[in-house]
XYZ file of C-alpha atoms in Angstrom:
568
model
C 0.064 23.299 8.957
C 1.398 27.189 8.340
C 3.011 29.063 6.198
C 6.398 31.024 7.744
C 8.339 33.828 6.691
C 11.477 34.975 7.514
C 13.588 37.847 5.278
C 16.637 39.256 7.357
C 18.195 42.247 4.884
C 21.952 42.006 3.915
C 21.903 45.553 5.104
C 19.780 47.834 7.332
C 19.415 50.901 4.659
C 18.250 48.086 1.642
C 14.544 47.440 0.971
C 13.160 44.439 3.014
C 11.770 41.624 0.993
C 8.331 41.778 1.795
C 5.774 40.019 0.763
C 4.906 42.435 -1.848
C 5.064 39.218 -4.308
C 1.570 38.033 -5.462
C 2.449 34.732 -5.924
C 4.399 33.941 -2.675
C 2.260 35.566 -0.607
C -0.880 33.511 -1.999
C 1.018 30.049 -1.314
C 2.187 31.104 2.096
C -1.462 31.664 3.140
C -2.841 28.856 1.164
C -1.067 27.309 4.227
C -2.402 28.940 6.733
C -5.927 30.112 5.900
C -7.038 30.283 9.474
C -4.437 33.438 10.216
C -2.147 35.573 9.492
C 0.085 38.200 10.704
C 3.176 40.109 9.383
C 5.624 42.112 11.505
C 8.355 44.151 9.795
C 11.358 45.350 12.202
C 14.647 47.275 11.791
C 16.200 43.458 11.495
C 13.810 42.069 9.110
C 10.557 40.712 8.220
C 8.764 38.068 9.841
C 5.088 36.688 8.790
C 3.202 33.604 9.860
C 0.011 31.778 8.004
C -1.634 29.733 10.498
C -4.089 26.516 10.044
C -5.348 25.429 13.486
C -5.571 22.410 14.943
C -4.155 22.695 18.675
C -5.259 24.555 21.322
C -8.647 26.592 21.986
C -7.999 29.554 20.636
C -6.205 30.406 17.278
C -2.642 31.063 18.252
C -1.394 34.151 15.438
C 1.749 34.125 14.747
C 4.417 35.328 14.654
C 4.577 34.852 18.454
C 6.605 37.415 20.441
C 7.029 36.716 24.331
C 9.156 39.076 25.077
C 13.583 38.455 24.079
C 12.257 36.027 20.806
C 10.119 35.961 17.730
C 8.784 32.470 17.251
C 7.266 31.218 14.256
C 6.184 27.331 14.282
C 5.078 25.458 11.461
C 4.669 21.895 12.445
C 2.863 19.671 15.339
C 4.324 18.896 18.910
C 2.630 15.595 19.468
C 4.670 14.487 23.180
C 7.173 15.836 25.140
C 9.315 13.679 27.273
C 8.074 16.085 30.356
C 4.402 16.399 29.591
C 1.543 15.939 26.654
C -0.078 18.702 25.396
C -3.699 18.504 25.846
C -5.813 21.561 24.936
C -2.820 23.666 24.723
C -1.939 25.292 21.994
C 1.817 23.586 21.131
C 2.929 26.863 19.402
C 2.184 29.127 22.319
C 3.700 26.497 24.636
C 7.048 26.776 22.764
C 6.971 30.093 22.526
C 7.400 30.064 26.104
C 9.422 27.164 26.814
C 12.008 28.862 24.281
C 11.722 32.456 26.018
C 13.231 30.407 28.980
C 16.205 28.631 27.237
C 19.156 31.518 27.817
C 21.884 29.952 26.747
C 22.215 27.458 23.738
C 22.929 24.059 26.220
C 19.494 24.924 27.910
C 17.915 25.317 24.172
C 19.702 21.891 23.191
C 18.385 20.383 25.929
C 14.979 21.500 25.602
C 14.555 20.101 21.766
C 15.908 16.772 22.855
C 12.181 16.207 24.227
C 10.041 16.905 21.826
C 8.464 14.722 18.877
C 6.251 15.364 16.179
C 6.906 17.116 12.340
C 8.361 20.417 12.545
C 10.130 23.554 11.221
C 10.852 26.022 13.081
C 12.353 29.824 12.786
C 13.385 31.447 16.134
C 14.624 34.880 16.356
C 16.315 36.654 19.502
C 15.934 40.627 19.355
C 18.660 41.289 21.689
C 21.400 38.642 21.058
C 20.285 39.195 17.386
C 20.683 35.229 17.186
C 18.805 33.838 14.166
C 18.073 29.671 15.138
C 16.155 27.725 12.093
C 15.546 23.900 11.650
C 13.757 21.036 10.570
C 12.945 17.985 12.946
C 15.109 15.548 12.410
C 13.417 13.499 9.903
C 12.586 16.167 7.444
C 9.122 16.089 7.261
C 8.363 19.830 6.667
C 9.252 21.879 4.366
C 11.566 24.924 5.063
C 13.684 26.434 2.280
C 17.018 28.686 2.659
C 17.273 31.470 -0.219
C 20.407 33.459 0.139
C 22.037 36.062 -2.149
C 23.793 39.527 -1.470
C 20.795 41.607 -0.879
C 19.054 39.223 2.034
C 18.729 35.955 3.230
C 15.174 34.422 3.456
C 14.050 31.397 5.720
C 10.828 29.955 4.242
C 8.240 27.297 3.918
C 7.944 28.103 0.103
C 10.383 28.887 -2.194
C 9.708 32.812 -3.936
C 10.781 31.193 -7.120
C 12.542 34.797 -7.506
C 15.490 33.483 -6.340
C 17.084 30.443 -7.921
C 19.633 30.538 -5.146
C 17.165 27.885 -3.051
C 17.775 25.049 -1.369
C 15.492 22.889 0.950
C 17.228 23.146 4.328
C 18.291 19.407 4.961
C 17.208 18.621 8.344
C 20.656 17.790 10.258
C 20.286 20.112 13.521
C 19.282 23.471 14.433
C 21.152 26.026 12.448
C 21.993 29.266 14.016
C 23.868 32.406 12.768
C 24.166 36.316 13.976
C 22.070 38.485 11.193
C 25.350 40.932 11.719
C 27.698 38.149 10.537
C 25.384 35.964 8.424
C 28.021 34.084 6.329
C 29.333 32.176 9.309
C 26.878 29.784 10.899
C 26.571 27.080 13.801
C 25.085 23.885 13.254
C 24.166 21.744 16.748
C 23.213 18.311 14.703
C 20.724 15.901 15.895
C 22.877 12.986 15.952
C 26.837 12.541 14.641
C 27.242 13.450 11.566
C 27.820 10.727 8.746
C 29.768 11.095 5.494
C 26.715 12.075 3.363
C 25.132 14.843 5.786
C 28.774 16.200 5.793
C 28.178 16.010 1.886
C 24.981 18.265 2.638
C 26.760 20.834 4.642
C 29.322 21.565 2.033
C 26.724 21.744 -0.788
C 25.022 24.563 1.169
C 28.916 25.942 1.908
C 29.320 26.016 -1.658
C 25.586 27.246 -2.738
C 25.907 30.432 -0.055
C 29.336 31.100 0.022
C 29.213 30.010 4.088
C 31.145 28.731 7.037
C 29.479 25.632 9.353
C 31.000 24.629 11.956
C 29.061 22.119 14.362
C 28.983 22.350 18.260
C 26.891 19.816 20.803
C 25.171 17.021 19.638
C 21.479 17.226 20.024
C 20.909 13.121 20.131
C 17.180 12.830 21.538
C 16.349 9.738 23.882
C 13.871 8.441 21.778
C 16.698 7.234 19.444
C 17.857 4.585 21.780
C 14.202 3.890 23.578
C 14.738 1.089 25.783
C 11.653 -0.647 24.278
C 13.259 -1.639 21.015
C 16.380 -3.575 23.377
C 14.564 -6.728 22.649
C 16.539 -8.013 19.131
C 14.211 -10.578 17.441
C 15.864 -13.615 15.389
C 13.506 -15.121 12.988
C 14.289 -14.647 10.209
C 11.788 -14.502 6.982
C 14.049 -15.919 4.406
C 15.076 -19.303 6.519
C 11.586 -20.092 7.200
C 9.953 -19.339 3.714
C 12.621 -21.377 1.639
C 10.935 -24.326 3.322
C 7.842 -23.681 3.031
C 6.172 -24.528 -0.877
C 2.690 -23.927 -0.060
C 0.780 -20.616 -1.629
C 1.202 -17.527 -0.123
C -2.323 -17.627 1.341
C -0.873 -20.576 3.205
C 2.399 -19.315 3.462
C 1.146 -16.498 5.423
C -0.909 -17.960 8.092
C 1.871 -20.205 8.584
C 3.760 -17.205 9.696
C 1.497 -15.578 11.217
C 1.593 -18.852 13.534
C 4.961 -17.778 14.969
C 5.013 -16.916 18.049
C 8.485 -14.496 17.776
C 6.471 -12.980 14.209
C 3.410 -11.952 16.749
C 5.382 -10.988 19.190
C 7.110 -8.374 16.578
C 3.713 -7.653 14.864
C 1.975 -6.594 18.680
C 4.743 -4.669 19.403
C 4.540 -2.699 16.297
C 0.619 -2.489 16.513
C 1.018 -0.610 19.721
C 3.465 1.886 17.948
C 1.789 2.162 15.068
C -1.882 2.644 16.836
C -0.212 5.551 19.224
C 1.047 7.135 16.028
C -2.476 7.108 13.988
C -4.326 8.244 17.280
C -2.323 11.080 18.079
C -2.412 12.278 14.193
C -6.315 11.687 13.822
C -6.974 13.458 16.994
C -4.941 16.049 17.247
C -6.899 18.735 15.491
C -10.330 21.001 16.206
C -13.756 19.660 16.228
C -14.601 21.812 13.038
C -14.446 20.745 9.477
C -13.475 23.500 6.434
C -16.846 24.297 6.396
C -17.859 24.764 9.558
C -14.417 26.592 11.534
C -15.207 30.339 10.583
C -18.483 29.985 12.852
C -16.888 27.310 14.940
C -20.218 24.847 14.652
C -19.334 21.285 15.732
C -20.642 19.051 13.257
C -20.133 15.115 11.970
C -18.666 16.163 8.632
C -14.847 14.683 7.574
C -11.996 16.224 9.647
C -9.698 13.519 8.111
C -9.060 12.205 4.859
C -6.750 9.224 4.128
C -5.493 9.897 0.194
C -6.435 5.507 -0.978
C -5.156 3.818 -3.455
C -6.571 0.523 -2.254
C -2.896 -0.440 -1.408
C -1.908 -1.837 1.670
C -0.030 1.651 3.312
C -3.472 3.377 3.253
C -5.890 0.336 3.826
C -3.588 -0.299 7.247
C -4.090 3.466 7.891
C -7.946 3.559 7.375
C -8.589 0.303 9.669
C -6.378 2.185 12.704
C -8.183 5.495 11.911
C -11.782 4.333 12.297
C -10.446 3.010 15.655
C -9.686 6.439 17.010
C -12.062 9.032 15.180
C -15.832 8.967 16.752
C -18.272 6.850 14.890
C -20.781 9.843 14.239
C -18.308 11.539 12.071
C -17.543 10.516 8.483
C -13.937 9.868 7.031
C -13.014 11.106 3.660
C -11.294 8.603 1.194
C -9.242 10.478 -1.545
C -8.870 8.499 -4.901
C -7.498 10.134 -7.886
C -7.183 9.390 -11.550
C -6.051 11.017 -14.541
C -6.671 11.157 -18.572
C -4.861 8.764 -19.834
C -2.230 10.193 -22.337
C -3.380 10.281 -26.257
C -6.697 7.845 -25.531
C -9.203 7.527 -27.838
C -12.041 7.516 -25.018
C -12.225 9.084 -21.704
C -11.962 6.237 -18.810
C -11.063 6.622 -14.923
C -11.204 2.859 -14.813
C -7.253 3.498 -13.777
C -5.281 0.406 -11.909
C -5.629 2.703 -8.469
C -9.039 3.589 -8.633
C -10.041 -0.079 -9.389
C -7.768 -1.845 -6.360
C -9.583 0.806 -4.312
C -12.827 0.041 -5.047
C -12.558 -3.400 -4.095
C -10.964 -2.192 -1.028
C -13.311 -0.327 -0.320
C -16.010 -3.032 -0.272
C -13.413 -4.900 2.116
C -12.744 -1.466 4.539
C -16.725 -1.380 4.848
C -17.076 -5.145 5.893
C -14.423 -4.539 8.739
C -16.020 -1.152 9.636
C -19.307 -1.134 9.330
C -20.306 1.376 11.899
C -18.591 4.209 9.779
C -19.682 6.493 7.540
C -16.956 6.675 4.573
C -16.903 9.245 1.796
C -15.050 7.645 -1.325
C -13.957 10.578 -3.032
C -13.065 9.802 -7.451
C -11.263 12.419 -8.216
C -10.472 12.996 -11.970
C -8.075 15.091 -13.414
C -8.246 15.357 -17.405
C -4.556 16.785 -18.834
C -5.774 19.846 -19.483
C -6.008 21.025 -15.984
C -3.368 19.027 -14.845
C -1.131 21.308 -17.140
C -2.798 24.704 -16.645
C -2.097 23.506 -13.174
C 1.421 22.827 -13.582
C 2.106 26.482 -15.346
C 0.600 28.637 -13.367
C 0.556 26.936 -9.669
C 2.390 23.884 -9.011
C 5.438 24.664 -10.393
C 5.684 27.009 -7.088
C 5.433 24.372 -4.748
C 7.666 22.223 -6.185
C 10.539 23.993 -6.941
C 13.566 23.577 -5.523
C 12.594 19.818 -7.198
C 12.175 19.666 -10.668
C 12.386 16.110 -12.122
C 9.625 15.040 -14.177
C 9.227 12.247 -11.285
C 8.857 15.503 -8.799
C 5.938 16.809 -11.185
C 4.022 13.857 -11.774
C 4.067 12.909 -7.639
C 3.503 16.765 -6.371
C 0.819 16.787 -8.905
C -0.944 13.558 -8.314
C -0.669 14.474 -4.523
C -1.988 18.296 -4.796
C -5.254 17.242 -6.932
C -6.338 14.560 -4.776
C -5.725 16.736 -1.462
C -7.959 18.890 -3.337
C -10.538 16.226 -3.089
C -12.407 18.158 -5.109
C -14.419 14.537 -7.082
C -17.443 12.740 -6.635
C -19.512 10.628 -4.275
C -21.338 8.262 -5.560
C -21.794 10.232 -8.815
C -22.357 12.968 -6.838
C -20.143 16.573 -6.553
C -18.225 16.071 -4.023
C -15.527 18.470 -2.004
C -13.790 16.938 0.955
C -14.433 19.253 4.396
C -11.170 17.416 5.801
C -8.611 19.565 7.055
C -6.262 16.678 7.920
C -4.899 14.052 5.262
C -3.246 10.644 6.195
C -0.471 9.549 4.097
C 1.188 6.100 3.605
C 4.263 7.991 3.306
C 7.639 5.850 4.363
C 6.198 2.455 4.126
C 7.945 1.302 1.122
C 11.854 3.080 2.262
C 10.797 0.927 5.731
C 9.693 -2.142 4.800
C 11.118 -2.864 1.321
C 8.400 -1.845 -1.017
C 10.633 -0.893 -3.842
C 11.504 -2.587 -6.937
C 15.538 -1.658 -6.639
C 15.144 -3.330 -2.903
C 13.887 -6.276 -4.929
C 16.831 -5.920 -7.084
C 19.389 -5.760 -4.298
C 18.258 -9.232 -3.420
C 18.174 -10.702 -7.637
C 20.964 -9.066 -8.797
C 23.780 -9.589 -5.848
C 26.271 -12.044 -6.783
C 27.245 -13.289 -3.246
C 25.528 -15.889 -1.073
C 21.866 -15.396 0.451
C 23.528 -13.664 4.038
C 25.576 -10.529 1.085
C 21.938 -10.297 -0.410
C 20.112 -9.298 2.433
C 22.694 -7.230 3.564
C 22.441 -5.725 0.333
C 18.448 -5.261 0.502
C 19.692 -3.643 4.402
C 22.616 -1.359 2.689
C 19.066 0.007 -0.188
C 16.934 0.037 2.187
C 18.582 2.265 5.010
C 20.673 4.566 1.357
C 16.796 5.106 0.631
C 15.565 6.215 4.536
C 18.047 8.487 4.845
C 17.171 10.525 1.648
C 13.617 10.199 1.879
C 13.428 14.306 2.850
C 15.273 15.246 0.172
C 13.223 13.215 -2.356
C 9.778 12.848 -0.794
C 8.978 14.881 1.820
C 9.609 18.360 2.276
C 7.996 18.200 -1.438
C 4.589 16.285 -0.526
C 4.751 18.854 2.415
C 4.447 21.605 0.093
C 1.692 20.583 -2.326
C -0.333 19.335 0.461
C -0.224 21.996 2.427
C -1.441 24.382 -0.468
C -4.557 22.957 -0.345
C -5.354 24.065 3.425
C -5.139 20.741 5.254
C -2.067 19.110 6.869
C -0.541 16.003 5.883
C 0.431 13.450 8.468
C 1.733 10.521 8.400
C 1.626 7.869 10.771
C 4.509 5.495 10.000
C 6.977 8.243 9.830
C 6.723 8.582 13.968
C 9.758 8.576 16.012
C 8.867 5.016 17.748
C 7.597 3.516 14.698
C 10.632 4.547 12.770
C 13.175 3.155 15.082
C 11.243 -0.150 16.426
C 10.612 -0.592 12.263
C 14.429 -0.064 11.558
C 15.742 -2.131 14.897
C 14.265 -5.001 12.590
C 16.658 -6.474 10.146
C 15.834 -6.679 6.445
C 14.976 -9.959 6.401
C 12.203 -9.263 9.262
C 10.803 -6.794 6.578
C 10.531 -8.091 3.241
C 11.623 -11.108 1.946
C 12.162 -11.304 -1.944
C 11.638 -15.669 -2.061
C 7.871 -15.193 -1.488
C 5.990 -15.615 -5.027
C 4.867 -12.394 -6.753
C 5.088 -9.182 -5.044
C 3.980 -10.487 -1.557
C 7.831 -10.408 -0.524
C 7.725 -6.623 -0.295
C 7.048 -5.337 2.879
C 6.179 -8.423 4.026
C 5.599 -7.289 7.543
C 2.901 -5.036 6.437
C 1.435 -7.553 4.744
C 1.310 -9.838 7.831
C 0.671 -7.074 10.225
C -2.724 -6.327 7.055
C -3.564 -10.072 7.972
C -3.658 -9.562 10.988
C -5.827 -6.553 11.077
C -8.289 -8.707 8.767
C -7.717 -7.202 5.421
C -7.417 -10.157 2.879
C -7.540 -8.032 -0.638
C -5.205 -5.086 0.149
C -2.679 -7.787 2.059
C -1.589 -9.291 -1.652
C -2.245 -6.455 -4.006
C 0.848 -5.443 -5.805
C 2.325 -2.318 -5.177
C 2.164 0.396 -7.842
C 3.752 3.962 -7.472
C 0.882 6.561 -7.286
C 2.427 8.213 -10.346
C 1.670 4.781 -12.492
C -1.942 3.528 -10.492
C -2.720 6.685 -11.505
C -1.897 7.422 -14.566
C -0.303 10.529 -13.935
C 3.052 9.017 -15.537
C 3.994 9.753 -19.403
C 6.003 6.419 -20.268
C 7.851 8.305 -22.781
C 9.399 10.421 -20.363
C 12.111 9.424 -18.015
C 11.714 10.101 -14.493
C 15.320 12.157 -13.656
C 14.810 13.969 -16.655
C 14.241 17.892 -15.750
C 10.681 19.155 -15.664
C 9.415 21.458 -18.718
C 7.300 23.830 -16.543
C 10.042 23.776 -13.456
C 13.253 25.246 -14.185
């Protein structure tokens, strides 16, 4: 993950805004601790924080071919023409993009590629300014915009509460010399809500966007999701009044279920493979004297749940069996408690599933990380630091996730009662498993509380479920991006993959979750199938809790869309 910087001046004879602030400049390279590099020109400024993970040399940026300046904050897993092997994917773009002369050619060129990104492109000579966000959001990059300069980031200064997150529609392009009209080229057609997004930022910057060719990449209409599946969870489980135990290997008996379930395990291994690999053979301790060792490259942040138990069975699969894996658990103080205890609800479902994770893989060597937080440095925290990272977000609910998520990327804890700091510089999230599969209490709702016959209330779980995918940048993560990030590792995550997302959303609702099924074992009931299937008995029927209630981050006395205290 890295850090980028880009400050274009409303004027050539005005200052530049440099990175002359303390605090900006310390989060920007908190992201990029590997490198950094800042170039100032008559247009602007332009500064790049590198962490490396791809190719065999560092790659600094920015990057400047020759026309461009590149800088590339993100991961090209696959192109449609060629995989990157022990190429740096940064310096590859730089000069697949030095090559793209006219905007069709540059179109074309980021139909191909897949992986998280965001990216800020400059061309000296055109003076052409192109910026985006791949087309599921999944890094951060924030717009700040006022008469004296416009600034392209991956943190927000906090100087400027003219900020938005850049919502990830298209590649945006404008001319520095006329920098209140811009182009958009979107990914796909726009619908009535990212129309909604352009005329927010219209009305935040005082802009024009106008959109021009349709980006559409082919990997949105893969031939190997064609094959539509009928079963059809609800019809067979309203016949079925066994217990779930039962009920599942029942299901798991169904030959169109498999079918589904191996065609997803193929997607979903690919995914976890290229995330776990895709990095250096140094840990955080060992890169500055670039000593291969067997210490943690990757961490998987565990709750016990059934997102990161799925993720830790696939990674142990792909990572070589002389190197340890880091497993983050975090806990908190509980609020006004007589006695200290970080006997939370997450910390206990992931012991147990711990004991389970080393039955199944017994050949690794797994760190299980307790990280406690008492409130006292969660709120110095909050004051002085976090607050930076997540801003533009301010809700309490943003607080109490960014902060759960920053301290146990920290990993700072203990091992067996022992000190304990994770040398991971990778972290595996669970991230988009419950907006995919139903893991939500309001998708349970959508099923309760319709008042129309069992074919309106699935389509009502379909209408949640896909309202929740397509804002899950602006709520989740561009924001889990950013507190991650800080802590010098980058977060992946594996079910948020271009494949996975579309076979997972080819299904229908009731191929995902099914609400009839006792308990909480309705929710993302494919998971919990696909968990079976993989071998993992306790994670498959734990209930799901939100990370900001397993781990006690949450104040119950404080409602979620309420507006933080130490984020305004």
């Amino acid at each position: 993950m890295c850090g980028i910087f880009c400050c274009i001046p409303a004027w050539k004879e005005s200052n530049h805004y440099c990175l002359e602030n303390e605090v900006l400049y310390t989060v920007l390279r908190n992201r990029g601790p590997d490198a950094e590099k800042i170039l100032n020109i008559s247009d602007g400024t332009f500064a790049g924080f590198v962490l490396w993970h791809q190719g065999t040399e560092i790659c600094f940026q920015p990057i400047v071919p020759d026309n461009i300046i590149l800088l590339f904050n993100g991961d090209i897993f696959k192109t449609n023409s060629k995989e990157l092997k022990n190429e740096s994917d940064s310096d590859w773009l730089s000069t697949q993009l030095e090559n793209c002369q006219s905007d069709k050619l540059l179109i074309n060129f980021f139909k191909e590629l897949e992986g998280p990104f965001s990216i800020i492109m400059y061309n000296k000579y055109s003076k052409d300014l192109y910026f985006a966000r791949d087309s599921m959001g999944r890094n951060s990059l924030i717009v700040e915009k006022n008469k004296e300069h416009l600034c392209i980031l991956s943190v927000a200064s906090l100087s400027n509460k003219n900020a938005i997150e850049l919502p990830p529609l298209g590649i945006f392009k404008l001319n520095i010399e006329d920098s209140d009209n811009w182009t958009l080229f979107p990914w796909v057609s726009l619908d009535r809500d990212q129309n909604d997004y352009i005329r927010v930022m219209e009305g935040t910057f005082n802009i024009n966007i106008k959109c021009q060719y349709i980006i559409e990449s082919p990997w949105l209409h893969s031939p190997a999701f064609a094959k539509e599946f009928s079963f059809n969870f609800y019809d067979m489980v309203k016949n079925l009044d066994v217990p779930v135990q039962e009920l599942f290997s029942a299901l798991l008996k169904n030959d169109e279920i498999v079918g589904a379930l191996d065609m997803f395990s193929a997607l979903l291994n690919e995914s976890v493979k290229s995330r776990v690999q895709t990095t250096t053979g140094y840990c955080r301790n060992c890169i500055s004297n670039r000593e291969f060792c067997n210490h943690s490259k990757v961490a998987i942040l565990y709750s016990g749940g059934i997102d990161c138990s799925v993720l830790a069975v696939l990674t142990d699969k792909y990572i070589d069996k002389s190197d340890s894996i880091d497993l983050i658990n975090v806990a908190f103080e509980a609020i006004n408690s007589s006695e200290q205890t970080w006997d939370v609800p997450d910390r206990l479902s992931a012991r147990s599933s711990y004991e389970e994770l080393k039955l199944l893989c017994p050949r690794r060597k797994w760190n299980f990380i307790e990280v406690n937080v008492t409130r006292k440095e969660l709120l110095d925290k909050l004051s002085t630091h976090l607050k930076h990272l997540i801003y533009p977000l301010n809700t309490i609910l943003d607080e109490s996730i960014g902060s759960a998520f920053w301290f146990a990327a920290q990993g700072k804890g203990y091992v067996d009662q022992r000190e304990w700091t994770s040398t991971a510089r990778v972290v595996i999230l669970g991230s988009g498993a419950d907006e995919l599969f139903g893991g939500y209490m309001r998708h349970r709702k959508a099923y309760t509380q319709c008042q129309g016959d069992d074919t309106a209330k699935q389509l009502n779980v379909h209408k949640e479920m896909e309202r929740d995918w397509k804002r899950i940048f602006s709520r989740n993560l561009a924001r889990d991006d950013r507190v991650i990030s800080d802590t010098g590792k980058t977060p992946r995550s594996p079910f948020i993959e271009e494949h996975v997302v579309q076979f997972v959303r080819s299904l229908k609702s009731s191929q995902r979750c099914c609400f009839l099924v006792s308990g909480d074992n309705g929710s993302k009931l494919f998971l919990r199938l696909y968990a079976q299937h993989l071998g993992l008995t306790f994670s498959t029927f734990l209930r799901k809790r939100a990370i900001q209630f397993g781990s006690k981050i949450a104040n119950k006395n404080q409602k979620a869309t309420d507006t933080s205290a130490y984020i305004k």
